[in-house]
Short mmCIF file of C-alpha atoms in Angstrom, two decimals:
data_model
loop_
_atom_site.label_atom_id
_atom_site.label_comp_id
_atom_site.label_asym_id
_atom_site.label_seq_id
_atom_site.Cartn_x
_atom_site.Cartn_y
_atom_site.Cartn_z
CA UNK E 1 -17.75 21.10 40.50
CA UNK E 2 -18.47 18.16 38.14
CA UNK E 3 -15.30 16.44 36.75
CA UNK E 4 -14.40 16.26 32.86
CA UNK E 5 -14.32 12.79 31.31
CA UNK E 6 -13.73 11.58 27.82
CA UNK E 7 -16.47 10.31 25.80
CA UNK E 8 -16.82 7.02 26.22
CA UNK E 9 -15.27 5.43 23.11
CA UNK E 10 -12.85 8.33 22.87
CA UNK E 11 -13.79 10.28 20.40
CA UNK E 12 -17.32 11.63 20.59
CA UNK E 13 -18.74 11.68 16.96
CA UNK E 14 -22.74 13.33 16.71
CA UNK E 15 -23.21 13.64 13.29
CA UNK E 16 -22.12 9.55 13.01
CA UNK E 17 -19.54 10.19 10.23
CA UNK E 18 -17.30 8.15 11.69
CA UNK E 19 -13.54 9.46 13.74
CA UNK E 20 -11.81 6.60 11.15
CA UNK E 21 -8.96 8.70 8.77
CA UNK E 22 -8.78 6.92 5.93
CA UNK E 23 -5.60 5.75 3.88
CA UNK E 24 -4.33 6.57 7.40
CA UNK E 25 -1.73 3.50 7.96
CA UNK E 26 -1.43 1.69 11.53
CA UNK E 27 1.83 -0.12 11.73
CA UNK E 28 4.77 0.32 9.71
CA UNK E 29 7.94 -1.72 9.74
CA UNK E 30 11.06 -1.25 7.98
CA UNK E 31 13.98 -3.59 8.55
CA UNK E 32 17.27 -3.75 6.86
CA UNK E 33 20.82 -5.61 6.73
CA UNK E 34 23.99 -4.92 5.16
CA UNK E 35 27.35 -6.54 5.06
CA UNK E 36 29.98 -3.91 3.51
CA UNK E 37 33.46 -5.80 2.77
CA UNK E 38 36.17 -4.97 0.57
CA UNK E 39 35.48 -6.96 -2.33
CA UNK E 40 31.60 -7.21 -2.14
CA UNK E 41 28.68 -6.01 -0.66
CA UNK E 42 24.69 -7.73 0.09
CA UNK E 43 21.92 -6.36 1.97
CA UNK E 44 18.14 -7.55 2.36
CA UNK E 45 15.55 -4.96 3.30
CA UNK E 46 11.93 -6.15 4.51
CA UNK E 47 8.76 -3.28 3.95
CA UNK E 48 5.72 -4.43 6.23
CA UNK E 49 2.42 -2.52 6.42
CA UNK E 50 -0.17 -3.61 8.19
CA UNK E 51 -3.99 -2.87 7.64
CA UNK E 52 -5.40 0.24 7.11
CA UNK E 53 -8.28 2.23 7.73
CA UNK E 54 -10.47 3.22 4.38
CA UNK E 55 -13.57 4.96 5.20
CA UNK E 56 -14.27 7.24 8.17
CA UNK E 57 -16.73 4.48 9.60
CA UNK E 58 -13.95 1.71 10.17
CA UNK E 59 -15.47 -0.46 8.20
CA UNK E 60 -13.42 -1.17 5.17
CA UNK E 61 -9.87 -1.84 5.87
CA UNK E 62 -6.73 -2.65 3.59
CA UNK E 63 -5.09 -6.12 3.57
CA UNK E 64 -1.06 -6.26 5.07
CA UNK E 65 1.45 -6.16 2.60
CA UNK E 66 4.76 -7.65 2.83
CA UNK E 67 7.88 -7.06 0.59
CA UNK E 68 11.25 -8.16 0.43
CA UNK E 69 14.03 -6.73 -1.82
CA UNK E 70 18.13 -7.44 -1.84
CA UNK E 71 21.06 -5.44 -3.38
CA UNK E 72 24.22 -7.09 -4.11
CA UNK E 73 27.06 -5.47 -5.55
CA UNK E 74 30.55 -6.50 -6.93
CA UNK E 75 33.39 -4.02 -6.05
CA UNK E 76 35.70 -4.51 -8.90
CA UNK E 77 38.19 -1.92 -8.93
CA UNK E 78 38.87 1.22 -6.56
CA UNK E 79 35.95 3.04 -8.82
CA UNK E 80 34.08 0.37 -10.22
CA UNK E 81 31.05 -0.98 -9.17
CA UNK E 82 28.78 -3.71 -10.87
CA UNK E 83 25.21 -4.26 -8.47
CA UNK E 84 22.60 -5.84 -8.77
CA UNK E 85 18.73 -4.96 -7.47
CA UNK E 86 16.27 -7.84 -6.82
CA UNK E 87 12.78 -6.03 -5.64
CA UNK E 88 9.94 -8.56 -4.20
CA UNK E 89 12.19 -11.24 -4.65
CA UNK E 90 9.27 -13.84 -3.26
CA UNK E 91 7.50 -12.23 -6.08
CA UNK E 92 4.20 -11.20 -2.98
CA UNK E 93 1.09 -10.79 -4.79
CA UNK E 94 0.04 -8.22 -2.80
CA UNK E 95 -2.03 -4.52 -3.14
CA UNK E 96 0.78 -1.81 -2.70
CA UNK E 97 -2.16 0.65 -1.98
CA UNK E 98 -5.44 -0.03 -1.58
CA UNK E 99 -8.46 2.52 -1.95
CA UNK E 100 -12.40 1.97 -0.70
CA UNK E 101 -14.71 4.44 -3.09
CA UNK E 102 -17.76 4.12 -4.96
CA UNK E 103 -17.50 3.79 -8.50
CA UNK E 104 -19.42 2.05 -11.49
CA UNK E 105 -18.18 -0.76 -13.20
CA UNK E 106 -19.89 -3.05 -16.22
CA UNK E 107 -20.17 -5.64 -13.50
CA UNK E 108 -21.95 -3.79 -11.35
CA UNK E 109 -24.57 -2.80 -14.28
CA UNK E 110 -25.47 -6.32 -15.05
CA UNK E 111 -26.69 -6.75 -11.13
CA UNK E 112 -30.15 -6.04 -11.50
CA UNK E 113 -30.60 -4.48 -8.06
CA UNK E 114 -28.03 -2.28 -8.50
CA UNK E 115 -29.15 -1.24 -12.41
CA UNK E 116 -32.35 -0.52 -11.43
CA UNK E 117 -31.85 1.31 -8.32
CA UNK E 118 -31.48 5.14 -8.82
CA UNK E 119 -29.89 6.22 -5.43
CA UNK E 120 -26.79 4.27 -7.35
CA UNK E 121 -26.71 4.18 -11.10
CA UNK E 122 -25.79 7.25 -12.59
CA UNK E 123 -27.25 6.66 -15.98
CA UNK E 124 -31.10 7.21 -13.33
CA UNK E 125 -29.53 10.48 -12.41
CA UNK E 126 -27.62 9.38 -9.31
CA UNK E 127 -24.71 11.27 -8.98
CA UNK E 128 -25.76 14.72 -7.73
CA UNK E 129 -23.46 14.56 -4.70
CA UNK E 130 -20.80 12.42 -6.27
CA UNK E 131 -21.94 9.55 -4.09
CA UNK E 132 -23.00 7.28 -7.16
CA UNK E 133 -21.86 3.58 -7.77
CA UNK E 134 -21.41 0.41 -5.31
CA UNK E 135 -18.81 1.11 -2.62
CA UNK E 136 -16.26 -0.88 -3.48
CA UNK E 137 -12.14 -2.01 -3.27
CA UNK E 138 -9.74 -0.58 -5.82
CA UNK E 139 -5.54 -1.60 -5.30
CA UNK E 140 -2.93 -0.43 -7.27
CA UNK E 141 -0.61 -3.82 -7.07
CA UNK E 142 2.86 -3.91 -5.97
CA UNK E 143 5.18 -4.98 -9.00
CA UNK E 144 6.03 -8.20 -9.63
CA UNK E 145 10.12 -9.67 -8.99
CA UNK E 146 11.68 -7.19 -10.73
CA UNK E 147 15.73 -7.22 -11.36
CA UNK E 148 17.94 -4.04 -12.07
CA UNK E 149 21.51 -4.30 -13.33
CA UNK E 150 24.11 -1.19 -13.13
CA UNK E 151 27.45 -0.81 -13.82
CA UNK E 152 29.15 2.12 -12.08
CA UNK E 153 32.08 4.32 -12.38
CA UNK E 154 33.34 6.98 -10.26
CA UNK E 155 35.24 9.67 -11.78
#
């Protein structure tokens, strides 16, 4: 009886689609520090992710992102509390989430290979599967150094 092995790159794929799952994310760190005394307390918190995977084929992957954000708050009564938020406080100027799609842009009309090439420009009629445009990167950016101020009361 013949014995069962995997395919050889792990994941057989006939139809060449690619076995990538996009927007799927790889590595993921979260780290964190607080110090919690009677008069005050101050943490720092570090988000990491690493590159992702954007298309099914492997091909188009994410930059890292790194972020670092502090909290430091004033205890000054029993029930008073003033703190104060710093978010990306190295102020990274980096994609928060980053997408691979095609779309259409002005830029890409004024490239003469794409204009004139009907398999992408939907003002030729591309478009009948939704496949139009140039396959490109599109982020949504992290925010900039951002500070939040609160004043709290428990009653």
């Amino acid at each position: 009886m013949p014995i069962w092995r995997p395919p050889p790159h792990g994941l057989d794929d006939p139809t060449h689609q690619g076995t990538g799952v996009p927007e799927s994310l790889n590595s993921v760190v979260a780290l964190g520090a607080t110090v919690d005394e009677p008069r005050y307390a101050a943490s720092l918190r570090m988000r990491y992710f690493g590159p992702r995977t954007l298309d099914t084929q492997g091909d188009a992957k994410s930059p890292p992102s790194t972020i670092w954000s502090t909290q430091l708050t004033w205890k000054i009564q029993r029930n008073e509390r003033l703190t104060l938020d710093l978010f990306n406080i190295f102020n990274a100027d980096v994609p928060d989430v980053t997408y691979y799609y095609n779309s259409w842009l002005p830029y890409d009309a004024k490239n003469p290979a794409n204009a004139n090439n009907p398999a992408i420009n939907p003002a030729l009629g591309a478009n009948i599967d939704g496949s139009a445009g140039v396959p490109d990167y599109h982020f949504h950016p992290a925010e900039k150094r951002a500070a939040r101020l609160t004043y709290g009361v428990k009653l």
